[in-house]
């Protein structure tokens, strides 16, 4: 069956490849710069981000999808499906210039609609996949029906993540050595929330990640009264198996009926570092 609406998102959404293929979601590459070498996200293991930092003491720099990236994907889709409408569900415009380039590539093309998901990583993944499932359930939908439904899903999505170590913030020039040393000695882990597309430091937790993660999940789920039907959990490289078990056990105890895992890609790994966890749900 020829789709009437085709979804597009950036690789920074960290949508698992098999699900992107299942729903026919087109992923536009964001980029990561290792010194003078820039590579497309999703073409290398995120573990390479960590080993690069271990070796150099600096964090790879992330770069948005370019105008040329968007033009190439939009043109290819339109050439193959000229009657289809393209719905681009973007990485947070407040966190990247990617949305700006996508809008420029879509300018003058009435078969493309651009929406800012106000999310990154697991949050954007959740939005895109929920929209994909809605389109699958309603193949008769036109853009006039799909766009408001997508906007409602965006408004209902919540996401936060907890960072294991502040070393990446130092390596990226966002925190000084003394602050990092103090935080590491005291085992302080900041919790970052997505707030209307902005990454906001919400609170700090102290202790091991095995203790911090369950506390964060419980507090966040209860504060926003997250819908217990679905939860996404995302991990950066080197999160311990025991921390993962603690996260999943806590989610089951809270009554979540579906728990899905994703591996973060190069973009969000470059920002929050190894051993971190994010969660995304809906209100």
PDB file of C-alpha atoms in Angstrom:
ATOM      1  CA  UNK A   1       0.000   0.000   0.000  1.00  0.00           C
ATOM      2  CA  UNK A   2       1.370   3.416  -0.999  1.00  0.00           C
ATOM      3  CA  UNK A   3       1.552   5.668   2.095  1.00  0.00           C
ATOM      4  CA  UNK A   4      -0.347   8.952   1.950  1.00  0.00           C
ATOM      5  CA  UNK A   5       1.772  10.511   4.713  1.00  0.00           C
ATOM      6  CA  UNK A   6       5.488   9.784   5.144  1.00  0.00           C
ATOM      7  CA  UNK A   7       7.358  10.639   8.337  1.00  0.00           C
ATOM      8  CA  UNK A   8      10.809  12.194   8.503  1.00  0.00           C
ATOM      9  CA  UNK A   9      12.994  12.789  11.578  1.00  0.00           C
ATOM     10  CA  UNK A  10      16.666  13.235  12.376  1.00  0.00           C
ATOM     11  CA  UNK A  11      18.984  10.464  13.535  1.00  0.00           C
ATOM     12  CA  UNK A  12      19.173  12.370  16.834  1.00  0.00           C
ATOM     13  CA  UNK A  13      15.767  10.859  17.615  1.00  0.00           C
ATOM     14  CA  UNK A  14      17.613   7.556  18.234  1.00  0.00           C
ATOM     15  CA  UNK A  15      14.727   5.590  16.726  1.00  0.00           C
ATOM     16  CA  UNK A  16      15.806   1.935  16.568  1.00  0.00           C
ATOM     17  CA  UNK A  17      16.555   1.030  12.964  1.00  0.00           C
ATOM     18  CA  UNK A  18      14.148  -1.890  12.817  1.00  0.00           C
ATOM     19  CA  UNK A  19      11.271   0.354  13.913  1.00  0.00           C
ATOM     20  CA  UNK A  20      12.216   3.060  11.416  1.00  0.00           C
ATOM     21  CA  UNK A  21      12.125   0.414   8.692  1.00  0.00           C
ATOM     22  CA  UNK A  22       8.881  -1.077   9.989  1.00  0.00           C
ATOM     23  CA  UNK A  23       7.047   2.256   9.826  1.00  0.00           C
ATOM     24  CA  UNK A  24       8.831   3.635   6.766  1.00  0.00           C
ATOM     25  CA  UNK A  25      10.353   6.526   8.714  1.00  0.00           C
ATOM     26  CA  UNK A  26      13.098   8.397   6.863  1.00  0.00           C
ATOM     27  CA  UNK A  27      16.013   9.472   9.053  1.00  0.00           C
ATOM     28  CA  UNK A  28      18.089  12.524   8.150  1.00  0.00           C
ATOM     29  CA  UNK A  29      21.659  12.403   9.469  1.00  0.00           C
ATOM     30  CA  UNK A  30      22.892  14.784  12.105  1.00  0.00           C
ATOM     31  CA  UNK A  31      26.666  14.954  12.454  1.00  0.00           C
ATOM     32  CA  UNK A  32      29.459  14.540  15.002  1.00  0.00           C
ATOM     33  CA  UNK A  33      32.894  16.130  14.614  1.00  0.00           C
ATOM     34  CA  UNK A  34      35.897  14.233  15.995  1.00  0.00           C
ATOM     35  CA  UNK A  35      38.407  17.040  15.759  1.00  0.00           C
ATOM     36  CA  UNK A  36      38.793  17.791  12.056  1.00  0.00           C
ATOM     37  CA  UNK A  37      36.842  14.702  10.981  1.00  0.00           C
ATOM     38  CA  UNK A  38      33.051  14.985  10.751  1.00  0.00           C
ATOM     39  CA  UNK A  39      30.964  11.819  10.570  1.00  0.00           C
ATOM     40  CA  UNK A  40      27.277  11.206  10.034  1.00  0.00           C
ATOM     41  CA  UNK A  41      25.431  10.181  13.172  1.00  0.00           C
ATOM     42  CA  UNK A  42      24.159   6.603  13.187  1.00  0.00           C
ATOM     43  CA  UNK A  43      27.127   5.386  11.098  1.00  0.00           C
ATOM     44  CA  UNK A  44      29.389   4.560  14.049  1.00  0.00           C
ATOM     45  CA  UNK A  45      29.075   3.102  17.522  1.00  0.00           C
ATOM     46  CA  UNK A  46      28.391   5.674  20.264  1.00  0.00           C
ATOM     47  CA  UNK A  47      31.131   3.931  22.243  1.00  0.00           C
ATOM     48  CA  UNK A  48      33.556   5.741  19.940  1.00  0.00           C
ATOM     49  CA  UNK A  49      32.417   9.022  21.531  1.00  0.00           C
ATOM     50  CA  UNK A  50      33.568   7.719  24.895  1.00  0.00           C
ATOM     51  CA  UNK A  51      36.878   6.310  23.717  1.00  0.00           C
ATOM     52  CA  UNK A  52      37.648   9.575  21.891  1.00  0.00           C
ATOM     53  CA  UNK A  53      37.070  11.496  25.126  1.00  0.00           C
ATOM     54  CA  UNK A  54      39.188   8.995  27.101  1.00  0.00           C
ATOM     55  CA  UNK A  55      42.039   9.503  24.646  1.00  0.00           C
ATOM     56  CA  UNK A  56      41.867  13.265  24.070  1.00  0.00           C
ATOM     57  CA  UNK A  57      40.035  14.748  27.060  1.00  0.00           C
ATOM     58  CA  UNK A  58      37.746  16.614  24.667  1.00  0.00           C
ATOM     59  CA  UNK A  59      34.165  15.937  23.652  1.00  0.00           C
ATOM     60  CA  UNK A  60      33.232  15.518  19.976  1.00  0.00           C
ATOM     61  CA  UNK A  61      31.131  18.416  18.695  1.00  0.00           C
ATOM     62  CA  UNK A  62      27.643  17.835  17.364  1.00  0.00           C
ATOM     63  CA  UNK A  63      26.358  19.468  14.216  1.00  0.00           C
ATOM     64  CA  UNK A  64      22.834  19.791  12.870  1.00  0.00           C
ATOM     65  CA  UNK A  65      21.536  18.144   9.735  1.00  0.00           C
ATOM     66  CA  UNK A  66      22.332  20.461   6.845  1.00  0.00           C
ATOM     67  CA  UNK A  67      20.168  22.082   4.196  1.00  0.00           C
ATOM     68  CA  UNK A  68      21.664  19.673   1.664  1.00  0.00           C
ATOM     69  CA  UNK A  69      20.774  16.684   3.884  1.00  0.00           C
ATOM     70  CA  UNK A  70      17.133  17.757   3.985  1.00  0.00           C
ATOM     71  CA  UNK A  71      16.923  18.606   0.300  1.00  0.00           C
ATOM     72  CA  UNK A  72      18.310  15.209  -0.672  1.00  0.00           C
ATOM     73  CA  UNK A  73      15.842  13.271   1.482  1.00  0.00           C
ATOM     74  CA  UNK A  74      12.807  15.409   0.608  1.00  0.00           C
ATOM     75  CA  UNK A  75      13.570  15.170  -3.119  1.00  0.00           C
ATOM     76  CA  UNK A  76      14.074  11.402  -2.979  1.00  0.00           C
ATOM     77  CA  UNK A  77      10.780  10.843  -1.147  1.00  0.00           C
ATOM     78  CA  UNK A  78       8.833  13.119  -3.474  1.00  0.00           C
ATOM     79  CA  UNK A  79      10.324  11.468  -6.557  1.00  0.00           C
ATOM     80  CA  UNK A  80       9.307   8.021  -5.315  1.00  0.00           C
ATOM     81  CA  UNK A  81       5.929   9.038  -3.847  1.00  0.00           C
ATOM     82  CA  UNK A  82       4.807  12.199  -5.652  1.00  0.00           C
ATOM     83  CA  UNK A  83       1.279  12.062  -4.201  1.00  0.00           C
ATOM     84  CA  UNK A  84       2.394  11.554  -0.585  1.00  0.00           C
ATOM     85  CA  UNK A  85       2.585  14.287   2.039  1.00  0.00           C
ATOM     86  CA  UNK A  86       5.824  14.525   4.054  1.00  0.00           C
ATOM     87  CA  UNK A  87       5.464  15.189   7.782  1.00  0.00           C
ATOM     88  CA  UNK A  88       8.793  16.228   9.280  1.00  0.00           C
ATOM     89  CA  UNK A  89       8.858  15.806  13.073  1.00  0.00           C
ATOM     90  CA  UNK A  90      11.935  17.729  14.140  1.00  0.00           C
ATOM     91  CA  UNK A  91      14.595  17.521  16.820  1.00  0.00           C
ATOM     92  CA  UNK A  92      13.979  20.365  19.278  1.00  0.00           C
ATOM     93  CA  UNK A  93      14.485  23.718  17.579  1.00  0.00           C
ATOM     94  CA  UNK A  94      15.748  25.135  20.881  1.00  0.00           C
ATOM     95  CA  UNK A  95      18.517  22.514  21.013  1.00  0.00           C
ATOM     96  CA  UNK A  96      19.652  22.477  17.383  1.00  0.00           C
ATOM     97  CA  UNK A  97      19.468  24.498  14.145  1.00  0.00           C
ATOM     98  CA  UNK A  98      18.326  21.351  12.340  1.00  0.00           C
ATOM     99  CA  UNK A  99      14.666  22.473  12.298  1.00  0.00           C
ATOM    100  CA  UNK A 100      15.654  25.757  10.688  1.00  0.00           C
ATOM    101  CA  UNK A 101      17.379  23.956   7.810  1.00  0.00           C
ATOM    102  CA  UNK A 102      14.446  21.593   7.424  1.00  0.00           C
ATOM    103  CA  UNK A 103      12.060  24.521   7.122  1.00  0.00           C
ATOM    104  CA  UNK A 104      14.272  26.141   4.525  1.00  0.00           C
ATOM    105  CA  UNK A 105      14.376  22.926   2.483  1.00  0.00           C
ATOM    106  CA  UNK A 106      10.564  22.688   2.705  1.00  0.00           C
ATOM    107  CA  UNK A 107       9.949  26.301   1.699  1.00  0.00           C
ATOM    108  CA  UNK A 108       7.597  26.564  -1.264  1.00  0.00           C
ATOM    109  CA  UNK A 109       6.713  22.857  -1.147  1.00  0.00           C
ATOM    110  CA  UNK A 110       3.076  22.424  -0.140  1.00  0.00           C
ATOM    111  CA  UNK A 111       3.562  18.678   0.226  1.00  0.00           C
ATOM    112  CA  UNK A 112       5.779  19.106   3.312  1.00  0.00           C
ATOM    113  CA  UNK A 113       4.697  20.031   6.857  1.00  0.00           C
ATOM    114  CA  UNK A 114       7.332  20.765   9.526  1.00  0.00           C
ATOM    115  CA  UNK A 115       6.615  20.376  13.243  1.00  0.00           C
ATOM    116  CA  UNK A 116       8.987  20.969  16.164  1.00  0.00           C
ATOM    117  CA  UNK A 117       8.632  18.013  18.560  1.00  0.00           C
ATOM    118  CA  UNK A 118      10.353  20.055  21.319  1.00  0.00           C
ATOM    119  CA  UNK A 119      12.137  16.833  22.189  1.00  0.00           C
ATOM    120  CA  UNK A 120      15.443  15.051  21.641  1.00  0.00           C
ATOM    121  CA  UNK A 121      16.512  11.401  21.711  1.00  0.00           C
ATOM    122  CA  UNK A 122      13.943   9.198  23.497  1.00  0.00           C
ATOM    123  CA  UNK A 123      11.384  12.004  23.631  1.00  0.00           C
ATOM    124  CA  UNK A 124      11.527  12.596  19.892  1.00  0.00           C
ATOM    125  CA  UNK A 125      11.550   8.830  19.334  1.00  0.00           C
ATOM    126  CA  UNK A 126       8.356   8.486  21.350  1.00  0.00           C
ATOM    127  CA  UNK A 127       6.619  11.293  19.437  1.00  0.00           C
ATOM    128  CA  UNK A 128       7.556   9.971  16.002  1.00  0.00           C
ATOM    129  CA  UNK A 129       6.603   6.374  16.768  1.00  0.00           C
ATOM    130  CA  UNK A 130       3.280   7.350  18.344  1.00  0.00           C
ATOM    131  CA  UNK A 131       2.458   9.386  15.246  1.00  0.00           C
ATOM    132  CA  UNK A 132       3.523   6.439  13.071  1.00  0.00           C
ATOM    133  CA  UNK A 133       1.199   4.098  14.971  1.00  0.00           C
ATOM    134  CA  UNK A 134      -1.675   6.569  14.681  1.00  0.00           C
ATOM    135  CA  UNK A 135      -1.139   6.775  10.913  1.00  0.00           C
ATOM    136  CA  UNK A 136      -1.047   2.999  10.724  1.00  0.00           C
ATOM    137  CA  UNK A 137      -4.361   2.831  12.583  1.00  0.00           C
ATOM    138  CA  UNK A 138      -5.853   5.557  10.380  1.00  0.00           C
ATOM    139  CA  UNK A 139      -4.526   5.097   6.838  1.00  0.00           C
ATOM    140  CA  UNK A 140      -7.354   7.308   5.583  1.00  0.00           C
ATOM    141  CA  UNK A 141      -6.061  10.376   7.431  1.00  0.00           C
ATOM    142  CA  UNK A 142      -5.208  13.485   5.451  1.00  0.00           C
ATOM    143  CA  UNK A 143      -2.625  16.044   6.636  1.00  0.00           C
ATOM    144  CA  UNK A 144      -5.514  18.079   8.054  1.00  0.00           C
ATOM    145  CA  UNK A 145      -6.202  15.195  10.434  1.00  0.00           C
ATOM    146  CA  UNK A 146      -2.658  13.942  11.022  1.00  0.00           C
ATOM    147  CA  UNK A 147      -1.062  17.279  11.921  1.00  0.00           C
ATOM    148  CA  UNK A 148      -3.418  18.106  14.853  1.00  0.00           C
ATOM    149  CA  UNK A 149      -3.001  14.537  16.128  1.00  0.00           C
ATOM    150  CA  UNK A 150       0.782  14.923  15.984  1.00  0.00           C
ATOM    151  CA  UNK A 151       0.597  18.250  17.811  1.00  0.00           C
ATOM    152  CA  UNK A 152      -1.450  16.623  20.593  1.00  0.00           C
ATOM    153  CA  UNK A 153       1.137  13.852  20.984  1.00  0.00           C
ATOM    154  CA  UNK A 154       3.905  16.472  21.163  1.00  0.00           C
ATOM    155  CA  UNK A 155       2.064  18.366  23.911  1.00  0.00           C
ATOM    156  CA  UNK A 156       1.603  15.181  25.952  1.00  0.00           C
ATOM    157  CA  UNK A 157       5.218  13.969  25.770  1.00  0.00           C
ATOM    158  CA  UNK A 158       7.603  14.391  28.696  1.00  0.00           C
ATOM    159  CA  UNK A 159      11.292  13.514  28.937  1.00  0.00           C
ATOM    160  CA  UNK A 160      14.206  13.797  31.339  1.00  0.00           C
ATOM    161  CA  UNK A 161      17.624  12.246  31.803  1.00  0.00           C
ATOM    162  CA  UNK A 162      20.135  11.794  34.585  1.00  0.00           C
ATOM    163  CA  UNK A 163      23.872  12.213  33.967  1.00  0.00           C
ATOM    164  CA  UNK A 164      26.412   9.870  35.560  1.00  0.00           C
ATOM    165  CA  UNK A 165      29.452  12.137  35.324  1.00  0.00           C
ATOM    166  CA  UNK A 166      30.008  15.821  34.639  1.00  0.00           C
ATOM    167  CA  UNK A 167      33.268  15.120  32.804  1.00  0.00           C
ATOM    168  CA  UNK A 168      31.637  15.604  29.413  1.00  0.00           C
ATOM    169  CA  UNK A 169      30.337  19.002  30.477  1.00  0.00           C
ATOM    170  CA  UNK A 170      33.896  19.961  31.379  1.00  0.00           C
ATOM    171  CA  UNK A 171      35.275  18.494  28.156  1.00  0.00           C
ATOM    172  CA  UNK A 172      32.707  20.461  26.191  1.00  0.00           C
ATOM    173  CA  UNK A 173      33.654  23.690  27.966  1.00  0.00           C
ATOM    174  CA  UNK A 174      30.398  23.957  29.919  1.00  0.00           C
ATOM    175  CA  UNK A 175      31.814  23.420  33.433  1.00  0.00           C
ATOM    176  CA  UNK A 176      35.146  24.037  35.172  1.00  0.00           C
ATOM    177  CA  UNK A 177      37.444  21.387  36.626  1.00  0.00           C
ATOM    178  CA  UNK A 178      36.766  22.267  40.271  1.00  0.00           C
ATOM    179  CA  UNK A 179      33.012  21.901  39.881  1.00  0.00           C
ATOM    180  CA  UNK A 180      33.412  18.565  38.126  1.00  0.00           C
ATOM    181  CA  UNK A 181      35.823  17.238  40.769  1.00  0.00           C
ATOM    182  CA  UNK A 182      33.500  18.282  43.582  1.00  0.00           C
ATOM    183  CA  UNK A 183      30.457  16.718  41.926  1.00  0.00           C
ATOM    184  CA  UNK A 184      32.277  13.473  41.214  1.00  0.00           C
ATOM    185  CA  UNK A 185      33.610  13.203  44.772  1.00  0.00           C
ATOM    186  CA  UNK A 186      30.125  13.739  46.187  1.00  0.00           C
ATOM    187  CA  UNK A 187      28.562  11.504  43.527  1.00  0.00           C
ATOM    188  CA  UNK A 188      26.144  14.219  42.447  1.00  0.00           C
ATOM    189  CA  UNK A 189      24.122  13.519  39.295  1.00  0.00           C
ATOM    190  CA  UNK A 190      22.114  16.321  37.654  1.00  0.00           C
ATOM    191  CA  UNK A 191      18.665  15.587  36.253  1.00  0.00           C
ATOM    192  CA  UNK A 192      17.915  17.465  33.029  1.00  0.00           C
ATOM    193  CA  UNK A 193      14.342  17.924  31.812  1.00  0.00           C
ATOM    194  CA  UNK A 194      12.986  18.938  28.440  1.00  0.00           C
ATOM    195  CA  UNK A 195      10.924  22.083  29.035  1.00  0.00           C
ATOM    196  CA  UNK A 196       9.153  23.311  25.887  1.00  0.00           C
ATOM    197  CA  UNK A 197      12.145  22.263  23.834  1.00  0.00           C
ATOM    198  CA  UNK A 198      14.786  23.634  26.219  1.00  0.00           C
ATOM    199  CA  UNK A 199      17.113  21.475  28.304  1.00  0.00           C
ATOM    200  CA  UNK A 200      16.652  22.648  31.888  1.00  0.00           C
ATOM    201  CA  UNK A 201      18.537  21.505  34.966  1.00  0.00           C
ATOM    202  CA  UNK A 202      15.705  20.408  37.246  1.00  0.00           C
ATOM    203  CA  UNK A 203      17.339  18.872  40.302  1.00  0.00           C
ATOM    204  CA  UNK A 204      20.364  16.966  41.554  1.00  0.00           C
ATOM    205  CA  UNK A 205      20.588  13.475  42.966  1.00  0.00           C
ATOM    206  CA  UNK A 206      23.342  12.024  45.120  1.00  0.00           C
ATOM    207  CA  UNK A 207      24.559   8.445  45.335  1.00  0.00           C
ATOM    208  CA  UNK A 208      25.191   5.537  42.991  1.00  0.00           C
ATOM    209  CA  UNK A 209      23.364   5.373  39.673  1.00  0.00           C
ATOM    210  CA  UNK A 210      21.706   2.148  40.876  1.00  0.00           C
ATOM    211  CA  UNK A 211      20.020   4.218  43.610  1.00  0.00           C
ATOM    212  CA  UNK A 212      19.590   7.487  41.722  1.00  0.00           C
ATOM    213  CA  UNK A 213      17.852   6.086  38.636  1.00  0.00           C
ATOM    214  CA  UNK A 214      14.915   4.437  40.463  1.00  0.00           C
ATOM    215  CA  UNK A 215      14.391   7.612  42.475  1.00  0.00           C
ATOM    216  CA  UNK A 216      14.351   9.754  39.340  1.00  0.00           C
ATOM    217  CA  UNK A 217      11.907   7.443  37.557  1.00  0.00           C
ATOM    218  CA  UNK A 218       9.530   7.342  40.524  1.00  0.00           C
ATOM    219  CA  UNK A 219       9.585  11.094  41.118  1.00  0.00           C
ATOM    220  CA  UNK A 220       9.246  12.050  37.453  1.00  0.00           C
ATOM    221  CA  UNK A 221       6.466   9.553  36.746  1.00  0.00           C
ATOM    222  CA  UNK A 222       4.499  10.645  39.796  1.00  0.00           C
ATOM    223  CA  UNK A 223       5.053  14.383  39.370  1.00  0.00           C
ATOM    224  CA  UNK A 224       3.691  14.362  35.826  1.00  0.00           C
ATOM    225  CA  UNK A 225       1.276  11.481  36.347  1.00  0.00           C
ATOM    226  CA  UNK A 226       2.690   9.703  33.316  1.00  0.00           C
ATOM    227  CA  UNK A 227       0.391   7.402  31.397  1.00  0.00           C
ATOM    228  CA  UNK A 228       1.321   3.930  32.627  1.00  0.00           C
ATOM    229  CA  UNK A 229       0.683   2.295  29.264  1.00  0.00           C
ATOM    230  CA  UNK A 230       4.073   3.233  27.792  1.00  0.00           C
ATOM    231  CA  UNK A 231       7.610   4.187  28.829  1.00  0.00           C
ATOM    232  CA  UNK A 232      10.790   4.584  26.819  1.00  0.00           C
ATOM    233  CA  UNK A 233      14.194   4.226  28.466  1.00  0.00           C
ATOM    234  CA  UNK A 234      17.390   5.241  26.688  1.00  0.00           C
ATOM    235  CA  UNK A 235      20.947   4.460  27.695  1.00  0.00           C
ATOM    236  CA  UNK A 236      24.312   5.866  26.732  1.00  0.00           C
ATOM    237  CA  UNK A 237      27.283   3.468  26.543  1.00  0.00           C
ATOM    238  CA  UNK A 238      28.703   2.004  29.764  1.00  0.00           C
ATOM    239  CA  UNK A 239      25.586   2.169  31.899  1.00  0.00           C
ATOM    240  CA  UNK A 240      25.943  -0.831  34.192  1.00  0.00           C
ATOM    241  CA  UNK A 241      23.629  -3.849  33.821  1.00  0.00           C
ATOM    242  CA  UNK A 242      22.613  -3.416  37.460  1.00  0.00           C
ATOM    243  CA  UNK A 243      21.515   0.178  36.808  1.00  0.00           C
ATOM    244  CA  UNK A 244      19.495  -0.985  33.808  1.00  0.00           C
ATOM    245  CA  UNK A 245      17.814  -3.676  35.904  1.00  0.00           C
ATOM    246  CA  UNK A 246      17.041  -1.125  38.599  1.00  0.00           C
ATOM    247  CA  UNK A 247      15.425   1.148  36.007  1.00  0.00           C
ATOM    248  CA  UNK A 248      13.281  -1.583  34.497  1.00  0.00           C
ATOM    249  CA  UNK A 249      12.282  -3.063  37.858  1.00  0.00           C
ATOM    250  CA  UNK A 250      11.171   0.369  39.052  1.00  0.00           C
ATOM    251  CA  UNK A 251       9.129   0.962  35.896  1.00  0.00           C
ATOM    252  CA  UNK A 252       7.342  -2.380  36.295  1.00  0.00           C
ATOM    253  CA  UNK A 253       6.670  -1.639  39.958  1.00  0.00           C
ATOM    254  CA  UNK A 254       5.088   1.678  38.982  1.00  0.00           C
ATOM    255  CA  UNK A 255       2.680  -0.160  36.705  1.00  0.00           C
ATOM    256  CA  UNK A 256       4.070   0.645  33.263  1.00  0.00           C
ATOM    257  CA  UNK A 257       2.635  -1.880  30.831  1.00  0.00           C
ATOM    258  CA  UNK A 258       5.107  -1.457  27.963  1.00  0.00           C
ATOM    259  CA  UNK A 259       8.765  -0.643  28.526  1.00  0.00           C
ATOM    260  CA  UNK A 260      10.962  -0.071  25.498  1.00  0.00           C
ATOM    261  CA  UNK A 261      14.719   0.450  25.427  1.00  0.00           C
ATOM    262  CA  UNK A 262      16.836   2.392  22.986  1.00  0.00           C
ATOM    263  CA  UNK A 263      20.557   2.958  22.587  1.00  0.00           C
ATOM    264  CA  UNK A 264      21.440   6.621  22.249  1.00  0.00           C
ATOM    265  CA  UNK A 265      23.394   7.651  19.188  1.00  0.00           C
ATOM    266  CA  UNK A 266      26.353   9.949  18.768  1.00  0.00           C
ATOM    267  CA  UNK A 267      24.488  13.233  19.232  1.00  0.00           C
ATOM    268  CA  UNK A 268      22.973  12.851  22.696  1.00  0.00           C
ATOM    269  CA  UNK A 269      25.913  10.717  23.873  1.00  0.00           C
ATOM    270  CA  UNK A 270      28.201  13.647  23.047  1.00  0.00           C
ATOM    271  CA  UNK A 271      26.112  15.876  25.299  1.00  0.00           C
ATOM    272  CA  UNK A 272      25.464  13.726  28.371  1.00  0.00           C
ATOM    273  CA  UNK A 273      28.342  11.237  28.323  1.00  0.00           C
ATOM    274  CA  UNK A 274      28.601   7.567  29.211  1.00  0.00           C
ATOM    275  CA  UNK A 275      26.626   5.732  31.863  1.00  0.00           C
ATOM    276  CA  UNK A 276      23.593   8.036  31.670  1.00  0.00           C
ATOM    277  CA  UNK A 277      19.896   7.254  31.298  1.00  0.00           C
ATOM    278  CA  UNK A 278      16.903   9.050  29.835  1.00  0.00           C
ATOM    279  CA  UNK A 279      13.188   8.341  30.141  1.00  0.00           C
ATOM    280  CA  UNK A 280      10.245   9.485  28.080  1.00  0.00           C
ATOM    281  CA  UNK A 281       6.528   9.032  28.625  1.00  0.00           C
ATOM    282  CA  UNK A 282       3.185  10.703  28.016  1.00  0.00           C
ATOM    283  CA  UNK A 283       0.722  12.490  30.258  1.00  0.00           C
TER     284      UNK A 283
END
